[in-house]
Amino acid sequence: MAPKSSLKSASKSSISNPGKRTSFSADLISKPKPIPKPAKEPEVISEKSEDSDAEDDEHLYGFSTDEDDSSDDDAVADEEVDIGRLPTVAKDDATVKRKLEKAKRHPTQDRGVIYMGCLPHGFYEDQLKGYLSQFGDVTRLRISRNKKTGRSKHYGFVEFDSASVAQIVAETMDNYLLMGHILKCKIIPKEKVHPELWVGANKKWKAIPRDQNVRKEHNKPRTQESMRKSEKRLIQRENERKRKLAEVGIKYDFDAVSYKKKLKTVAS
């Protein structure tokens, strides 16, 4: 410990000379100790193991993962579904199987119509008929489609040979989870079935080349009658423009670029 006399002399010198800085030795000032940096962990390269392959195989068929883009609906893939990999309700569910056997023993003469909504992508006419055939005979089927693009609207109508079978299908498949979609299935009473419901039923959709048809219609050779009608229509439009400009007080002469009626050539 420093003696009191040296401390007193140091304090007196600082008071007598306030502008003078007191010098301290570098040993008295403790430098901050450097903080040790954490050791870098060795980089681990992730590789697919056998466990991950097994998890991919166990992934439920038809369900989309987080990596899939489900922005949809306008960019829908037209890949058809393999119905052989889907569960068979009529065989796996004992209650449904017992109901179907009872309905087959006591068939009804009337046919039953059901509505099916929220159909998944790729589940079209052939797939829907093949999947519902596990319950009974499907007589008619129609999926609603867009008239311009031909894409499915994800709902359709199915007619069964027996009304009792249709009732069982409606009760079984309503709120049924299929390929990530909860199906909506309702029975349609006979009196509410529209007479034009089955227009175009049991037909596979064929894409109509509308662009090609419009281009062909536009480029076809014109007849004299069509050219005369087109000429008359152009002259009427120009006269209408001239009239509107005159009403607002605008004087503009565009006869130099306007369409003029062709003079008829008289054969000599």
mmCIF file of C-alpha atoms in Angstrom:
data_model
loop_
_atom_site.group_PDB
_atom_site.id
_atom_site.type_symbol
_atom_site.label_atom_id
_atom_site.label_comp_id
_atom_site.label_asym_id
_atom_site.label_seq_id
_atom_site.Cartn_x
_atom_site.Cartn_y
_atom_site.Cartn_z
ATOM 1 C CA MET A 1 0.000 0.000 0.000
ATOM 2 C CA ALA A 2 1.386 3.482 -0.902
ATOM 3 C CA PRO A 3 2.434 5.730 2.053
ATOM 4 C CA LYS A 4 0.129 8.573 3.114
ATOM 5 C CA SER A 5 2.852 11.208 2.552
ATOM 6 C CA SER A 6 3.127 10.386 -1.149
ATOM 7 C CA LEU A 7 -0.656 10.525 -1.559
ATOM 8 C CA LYS A 8 -0.853 13.879 0.167
ATOM 9 C CA SER A 9 1.940 15.334 -2.017
ATOM 10 C CA ALA A 10 0.208 14.095 -5.140
ATOM 11 C CA SER A 11 -3.104 15.647 -4.090
ATOM 12 C CA LYS A 12 -1.417 18.961 -3.218
ATOM 13 C CA SER A 13 0.341 19.155 -6.570
ATOM 14 C CA SER A 14 -2.951 18.525 -8.380
ATOM 15 C CA ILE A 15 -4.691 21.258 -6.371
ATOM 16 C CA SER A 16 -1.869 23.775 -6.823
ATOM 17 C CA ASN A 17 -1.595 23.047 -10.545
ATOM 18 C CA PRO A 18 -5.085 22.171 -11.735
ATOM 19 C CA GLY A 19 -4.051 22.299 -15.403
ATOM 20 C CA LYS A 20 -1.258 19.818 -14.985
ATOM 21 C CA ARG A 21 -2.135 16.231 -15.661
ATOM 22 C CA THR A 22 -1.053 13.637 -13.203
ATOM 23 C CA SER A 23 0.975 10.949 -14.858
ATOM 24 C CA PHE A 24 0.183 7.348 -14.128
ATOM 25 C CA SER A 25 2.281 4.413 -15.013
ATOM 26 C CA ALA A 26 1.021 2.013 -17.703
ATOM 27 C CA ASP A 27 1.251 -0.838 -15.229
ATOM 28 C CA LEU A 28 -1.436 0.687 -13.021
ATOM 29 C CA ILE A 29 -3.952 0.788 -15.884
ATOM 30 C CA SER A 30 -5.421 -2.620 -16.505
ATOM 31 C CA LYS A 31 -6.106 -3.379 -20.140
ATOM 32 C CA PRO A 32 -9.374 -5.186 -20.962
ATOM 33 C CA LYS A 33 -8.855 -8.825 -21.545
ATOM 34 C CA PRO A 34 -9.784 -9.999 -25.032
ATOM 35 C CA ILE A 35 -12.931 -12.107 -25.173
ATOM 36 C CA PRO A 36 -12.116 -15.517 -26.555
ATOM 37 C CA LYS A 37 -13.987 -16.281 -29.781
ATOM 38 C CA PRO A 38 -16.127 -19.398 -29.756
ATOM 39 C CA ALA A 39 -14.663 -22.245 -31.640
ATOM 40 C CA LYS A 40 -16.266 -22.851 -35.015
ATOM 41 C CA GLU A 41 -18.318 -25.956 -35.225
ATOM 42 C CA PRO A 42 -17.410 -28.253 -38.061
ATOM 43 C CA GLU A 43 -19.785 -27.948 -40.994
ATOM 44 C CA VAL A 44 -22.044 -30.917 -41.399
ATOM 45 C CA ILE A 45 -23.082 -31.824 -44.908
ATOM 46 C CA SER A 46 -26.616 -33.199 -44.863
ATOM 47 C CA GLU A 47 -27.113 -36.241 -46.975
ATOM 48 C CA LYS A 48 -30.240 -38.235 -47.593
ATOM 49 C CA SER A 49 -30.245 -41.266 -45.409
ATOM 50 C CA GLU A 50 -32.228 -44.425 -45.626
ATOM 51 C CA ASP A 51 -34.633 -43.097 -42.995
ATOM 52 C CA SER A 52 -35.536 -40.083 -45.140
ATOM 53 C CA ASP A 53 -36.166 -42.347 -48.111
ATOM 54 C CA ALA A 54 -38.471 -44.424 -45.981
ATOM 55 C CA GLU A 55 -40.364 -41.310 -44.884
ATOM 56 C CA ASP A 56 -40.809 -40.259 -48.517
ATOM 57 C CA ASP A 57 -42.228 -43.667 -49.330
ATOM 58 C CA GLU A 58 -44.626 -43.439 -46.408
ATOM 59 C CA HIS A 59 -45.915 -40.029 -47.598
ATOM 60 C CA LEU A 60 -49.657 -40.267 -48.184
ATOM 61 C CA TYR A 61 -50.508 -40.559 -51.842
ATOM 62 C CA GLY A 62 -52.289 -37.504 -53.237
ATOM 63 C CA PHE A 63 -51.324 -35.085 -50.444
ATOM 64 C CA SER A 64 -49.174 -32.068 -51.249
ATOM 65 C CA THR A 65 -46.069 -31.246 -49.228
ATOM 66 C CA ASP A 66 -44.813 -27.825 -48.127
ATOM 67 C CA GLU A 67 -42.434 -27.742 -51.093
ATOM 68 C CA ASP A 68 -45.272 -28.100 -53.576
ATOM 69 C CA ASP A 69 -46.777 -24.981 -55.091
ATOM 70 C CA SER A 70 -50.534 -25.041 -54.607
ATOM 71 C CA SER A 71 -51.228 -21.693 -56.251
ATOM 72 C CA ASP A 72 -53.666 -23.071 -58.385
ATOM 73 C CA ASP A 73 -55.996 -23.247 -59.524
ATOM 74 C CA ASP A 74 -55.137 -21.452 -62.765
ATOM 75 C CA ALA A 75 -52.039 -23.529 -63.310
ATOM 76 C CA VAL A 76 -53.647 -26.876 -62.665
ATOM 77 C CA ALA A 77 -51.804 -29.962 -63.741
ATOM 78 C CA ASP A 78 -53.798 -32.247 -66.007
ATOM 79 C CA GLU A 79 -52.139 -35.414 -64.730
ATOM 80 C CA GLU A 80 -54.633 -38.175 -64.184
ATOM 81 C CA VAL A 81 -54.835 -40.004 -60.863
ATOM 82 C CA ASP A 82 -54.050 -43.687 -60.466
ATOM 83 C CA ILE A 83 -57.199 -44.909 -58.731
ATOM 84 C CA GLY A 84 -55.546 -48.259 -58.014
ATOM 85 C CA ARG A 85 -53.546 -46.592 -55.227
ATOM 86 C CA LEU A 86 -56.614 -45.092 -53.538
ATOM 87 C CA PRO A 87 -58.390 -46.771 -50.593
ATOM 88 C CA THR A 88 -61.462 -48.895 -51.359
ATOM 89 C CA VAL A 89 -64.200 -47.895 -48.953
ATOM 90 C CA ALA A 90 -66.695 -50.538 -50.064
ATOM 91 C CA LYS A 91 -64.248 -53.338 -49.200
ATOM 92 C CA ASP A 92 -62.453 -51.897 -46.180
ATOM 93 C CA ASP A 93 -65.468 -50.595 -44.236
ATOM 94 C CA ALA A 94 -67.533 -53.467 -42.828
ATOM 95 C CA THR A 95 -70.606 -51.285 -42.261
ATOM 96 C CA VAL A 96 -70.649 -49.996 -45.846
ATOM 97 C CA LYS A 97 -70.051 -53.498 -47.153
ATOM 98 C CA ARG A 98 -73.020 -54.828 -45.176
ATOM 99 C CA LYS A 99 -75.279 -52.012 -46.454
ATOM 100 C CA LEU A 100 -74.298 -52.653 -50.076
ATOM 101 C CA GLU A 101 -74.973 -56.375 -49.768
ATOM 102 C CA LYS A 102 -78.431 -55.613 -48.375
ATOM 103 C CA ALA A 103 -79.111 -53.140 -51.209
ATOM 104 C CA LYS A 104 -78.094 -55.726 -53.807
ATOM 105 C CA ARG A 105 -80.464 -58.288 -52.302
ATOM 106 C CA HIS A 106 -83.347 -55.802 -52.519
ATOM 107 C CA PRO A 107 -82.655 -53.664 -55.594
ATOM 108 C CA THR A 108 -84.874 -50.707 -56.458
ATOM 109 C CA GLN A 109 -86.239 -49.883 -59.880
ATOM 110 C CA ASP A 110 -85.548 -46.159 -59.650
ATOM 111 C CA ARG A 111 -82.125 -44.759 -60.403
ATOM 112 C CA GLY A 112 -80.372 -42.475 -57.955
ATOM 113 C CA VAL A 113 -78.486 -39.258 -58.750
ATOM 114 C CA ILE A 114 -75.877 -37.728 -56.476
ATOM 115 C CA TYR A 115 -73.924 -34.474 -56.539
ATOM 116 C CA MET A 116 -70.190 -34.585 -55.809
ATOM 117 C CA GLY A 117 -68.241 -31.419 -55.062
ATOM 118 C CA CYS A 118 -64.644 -30.472 -54.177
ATOM 119 C CA LEU A 119 -63.202 -33.065 -56.547
ATOM 120 C CA PRO A 120 -59.386 -33.068 -56.523
ATOM 121 C CA HIS A 121 -57.199 -32.267 -59.514
ATOM 122 C CA GLY A 122 -56.701 -35.160 -61.884
ATOM 123 C CA PHE A 123 -59.976 -36.787 -60.782
ATOM 124 C CA TYR A 124 -61.923 -36.652 -64.032
ATOM 125 C CA GLU A 125 -64.576 -38.732 -65.807
ATOM 126 C CA ASP A 126 -62.666 -41.997 -66.093
ATOM 127 C CA GLN A 127 -61.210 -41.756 -62.588
ATOM 128 C CA LEU A 128 -64.528 -40.844 -60.944
ATOM 129 C CA LYS A 129 -66.419 -43.622 -62.691
ATOM 130 C CA GLY A 130 -63.720 -46.183 -61.928
ATOM 131 C CA TYR A 131 -63.564 -45.196 -58.257
ATOM 132 C CA LEU A 132 -67.348 -45.135 -57.663
ATOM 133 C CA SER A 133 -67.850 -48.457 -59.443
ATOM 134 C CA GLN A 134 -66.791 -50.177 -56.199
ATOM 135 C CA PHE A 135 -70.230 -49.311 -54.806
ATOM 136 C CA GLY A 136 -72.372 -50.263 -57.811
ATOM 137 C CA ASP A 137 -73.098 -49.769 -61.493
ATOM 138 C CA VAL A 138 -72.640 -46.168 -62.690
ATOM 139 C CA THR A 139 -75.058 -45.516 -65.544
ATOM 140 C CA ARG A 140 -74.323 -41.847 -66.312
ATOM 141 C CA LEU A 141 -71.723 -39.335 -65.202
ATOM 142 C CA ARG A 142 -70.943 -35.727 -66.048
ATOM 143 C CA ILE A 143 -68.269 -33.372 -64.681
ATOM 144 C CA SER A 144 -68.873 -29.670 -65.140
ATOM 145 C CA ARG A 145 -66.130 -28.005 -67.182
ATOM 146 C CA ASN A 146 -65.204 -24.549 -68.378
ATOM 147 C CA LYS A 147 -66.507 -24.047 -71.920
ATOM 148 C CA LYS A 148 -63.459 -22.079 -73.064
ATOM 149 C CA THR A 149 -60.547 -23.813 -71.369
ATOM 150 C CA GLY A 150 -62.069 -27.248 -70.778
ATOM 151 C CA ARG A 151 -60.733 -27.375 -67.231
ATOM 152 C CA SER A 152 -62.741 -29.091 -64.539
ATOM 153 C CA LYS A 153 -64.885 -27.002 -62.189
ATOM 154 C CA HIS A 154 -64.318 -29.692 -59.529
ATOM 155 C CA TYR A 155 -67.912 -30.851 -59.203
ATOM 156 C CA GLY A 156 -70.066 -33.316 -61.063
ATOM 157 C CA PHE A 157 -73.140 -35.526 -61.092
ATOM 158 C CA VAL A 158 -73.296 -39.324 -60.975
ATOM 159 C CA GLU A 159 -76.248 -41.606 -61.634
ATOM 160 C CA PHE A 160 -76.368 -45.116 -60.161
ATOM 161 C CA ASP A 161 -78.458 -48.035 -61.322
ATOM 162 C CA SER A 162 -80.120 -48.256 -57.901
ATOM 163 C CA ALA A 163 -81.434 -45.409 -55.745
ATOM 164 C CA SER A 164 -80.534 -47.295 -52.560
ATOM 165 C CA VAL A 165 -76.908 -47.592 -53.686
ATOM 166 C CA ALA A 166 -76.849 -43.874 -54.478
ATOM 167 C CA GLN A 167 -78.103 -43.134 -50.965
ATOM 168 C CA ILE A 168 -75.326 -45.276 -49.451
ATOM 169 C CA VAL A 169 -72.698 -43.525 -51.580
ATOM 170 C CA ALA A 170 -74.001 -40.089 -50.563
ATOM 171 C CA GLU A 171 -73.880 -40.984 -46.866
ATOM 172 C CA THR A 172 -70.440 -42.606 -47.117
ATOM 173 C CA MET A 173 -68.591 -40.130 -49.308
ATOM 174 C CA ASP A 174 -69.960 -36.926 -47.770
ATOM 175 C CA ASN A 175 -67.105 -35.164 -45.883
ATOM 176 C CA TYR A 176 -64.762 -37.977 -46.988
ATOM 177 C CA LEU A 177 -61.085 -36.969 -47.176
ATOM 178 C CA LEU A 178 -59.737 -37.882 -50.603
ATOM 179 C CA MET A 179 -56.312 -36.697 -51.783
ATOM 180 C CA GLY A 180 -56.374 -33.739 -49.410
ATOM 181 C CA HIS A 181 -59.895 -32.639 -50.437
ATOM 182 C CA ILE A 182 -62.997 -33.030 -48.285
ATOM 183 C CA LEU A 183 -65.666 -34.255 -50.679
ATOM 184 C CA LYS A 184 -69.215 -32.950 -50.611
ATOM 185 C CA CYS A 185 -71.736 -35.569 -51.654
ATOM 186 C CA LYS A 186 -75.512 -35.086 -51.625
ATOM 187 C CA ILE A 187 -78.425 -37.044 -52.994
ATOM 188 C CA ILE A 188 -80.568 -35.207 -55.563
ATOM 189 C CA PRO A 189 -84.302 -35.915 -55.394
ATOM 190 C CA LYS A 190 -85.843 -37.271 -58.565
ATOM 191 C CA GLU A 191 -88.164 -34.278 -59.008
ATOM 192 C CA LYS A 192 -85.233 -31.830 -58.863
ATOM 193 C CA VAL A 193 -83.147 -33.478 -61.582
ATOM 194 C CA HIS A 194 -82.976 -31.049 -64.507
ATOM 195 C CA PRO A 195 -83.934 -32.570 -67.875
ATOM 196 C CA GLU A 196 -80.743 -31.188 -69.478
ATOM 197 C CA LEU A 197 -78.489 -32.394 -66.679
ATOM 198 C CA TRP A 198 -77.069 -35.277 -68.696
ATOM 199 C CA VAL A 199 -76.320 -33.352 -71.880
ATOM 200 C CA GLY A 200 -72.811 -34.435 -72.841
ATOM 201 C CA ALA A 201 -72.688 -37.178 -70.211
ATOM 202 C CA ASN A 202 -70.465 -40.274 -70.561
ATOM 203 C CA LYS A 203 -68.177 -38.436 -72.971
ATOM 204 C CA LYS A 204 -64.513 -37.732 -72.494
ATOM 205 C CA TRP A 205 -63.682 -34.081 -72.919
ATOM 206 C CA LYS A 206 -61.782 -33.114 -76.039
ATOM 207 C CA ALA A 207 -59.936 -29.814 -76.107
ATOM 208 C CA ILE A 208 -61.346 -27.481 -78.751
ATOM 209 C CA PRO A 209 -58.610 -25.553 -80.635
ATOM 210 C CA ARG A 210 -60.419 -22.220 -80.460
ATOM 211 C CA ASP A 211 -57.384 -20.185 -81.502
ATOM 212 C CA GLN A 212 -56.934 -22.328 -84.563
ATOM 213 C CA ASN A 213 -60.617 -22.049 -85.471
ATOM 214 C CA VAL A 214 -60.639 -18.264 -85.078
ATOM 215 C CA ARG A 215 -57.479 -17.927 -87.142
ATOM 216 C CA LYS A 216 -58.942 -20.119 -89.865
ATOM 217 C CA GLU A 217 -62.169 -18.103 -89.889
ATOM 218 C CA HIS A 218 -60.239 -14.841 -90.125
ATOM 219 C CA ASN A 219 -57.935 -15.983 -92.924
ATOM 220 C CA LYS A 220 -60.515 -17.654 -95.124
ATOM 221 C CA PRO A 221 -61.058 -16.137 -98.610
ATOM 222 C CA ARG A 222 -63.688 -13.389 -98.728
ATOM 223 C CA THR A 223 -66.597 -13.456 -101.102
ATOM 224 C CA GLN A 224 -67.913 -10.437 -102.971
ATOM 225 C CA GLU A 225 -70.909 -10.245 -100.668
ATOM 226 C CA SER A 226 -68.779 -10.266 -97.495
ATOM 227 C CA MET A 227 -66.465 -7.614 -98.940
ATOM 228 C CA ARG A 228 -69.456 -5.417 -99.792
ATOM 229 C CA LYS A 229 -70.819 -5.710 -96.230
ATOM 230 C CA SER A 230 -67.410 -4.915 -94.742
ATOM 231 C CA GLU A 231 -67.070 -1.856 -97.002
ATOM 232 C CA LYS A 232 -70.502 -0.575 -96.007
ATOM 233 C CA ARG A 233 -69.716 -1.050 -92.313
ATOM 234 C CA LEU A 234 -66.431 0.897 -92.568
ATOM 235 C CA ILE A 235 -68.079 3.826 -94.349
ATOM 236 C CA GLN A 236 -70.831 3.999 -91.724
ATOM 237 C CA ARG A 237 -68.251 4.154 -88.923
ATOM 238 C CA GLU A 238 -66.363 6.985 -90.598
ATOM 239 C CA ASN A 239 -69.530 8.975 -91.184
ATOM 240 C CA GLU A 240 -70.417 8.532 -87.507
ATOM 241 C CA ARG A 241 -67.017 9.877 -86.445
ATOM 242 C CA LYS A 242 -67.407 12.898 -88.733
ATOM 243 C CA ARG A 243 -70.836 13.639 -87.281
ATOM 244 C CA LYS A 244 -69.550 13.499 -83.666
ATOM 245 C CA LEU A 245 -66.647 15.834 -84.480
ATOM 246 C CA ALA A 246 -69.002 18.305 -86.166
ATOM 247 C CA GLU A 247 -71.308 18.335 -83.122
ATOM 248 C CA VAL A 248 -68.505 19.436 -80.790
ATOM 249 C CA GLY A 249 -67.316 22.091 -83.259
ATOM 250 C CA ILE A 250 -64.146 20.379 -84.466
ATOM 251 C CA LYS A 251 -63.327 20.896 -88.126
ATOM 252 C CA TYR A 252 -61.012 18.197 -89.279
ATOM 253 C CA ASP A 253 -60.598 16.891 -92.777
ATOM 254 C CA PHE A 254 -59.329 13.345 -92.905
ATOM 255 C CA ASP A 255 -60.605 12.450 -96.341
ATOM 256 C CA ALA A 256 -57.044 11.776 -97.432
ATOM 257 C CA VAL A 257 -56.782 8.802 -95.089
ATOM 258 C CA SER A 258 -60.433 7.826 -94.915
ATOM 259 C CA TYR A 259 -61.902 4.749 -96.507
ATOM 260 C CA LYS A 260 -63.508 5.409 -99.854
ATOM 261 C CA LYS A 261 -66.035 3.330 -101.649
ATOM 262 C CA LYS A 262 -64.567 1.527 -104.599
ATOM 263 C CA LEU A 263 -65.968 2.429 -107.982
ATOM 264 C CA LYS A 264 -67.567 -0.357 -109.932
ATOM 265 C CA THR A 265 -65.734 -1.211 -113.099
ATOM 266 C CA VAL A 266 -67.963 -1.557 -116.090
ATOM 267 C CA ALA A 267 -66.855 -4.167 -118.540
ATOM 268 C CA SER A 268 -66.666 -2.809 -122.053
#
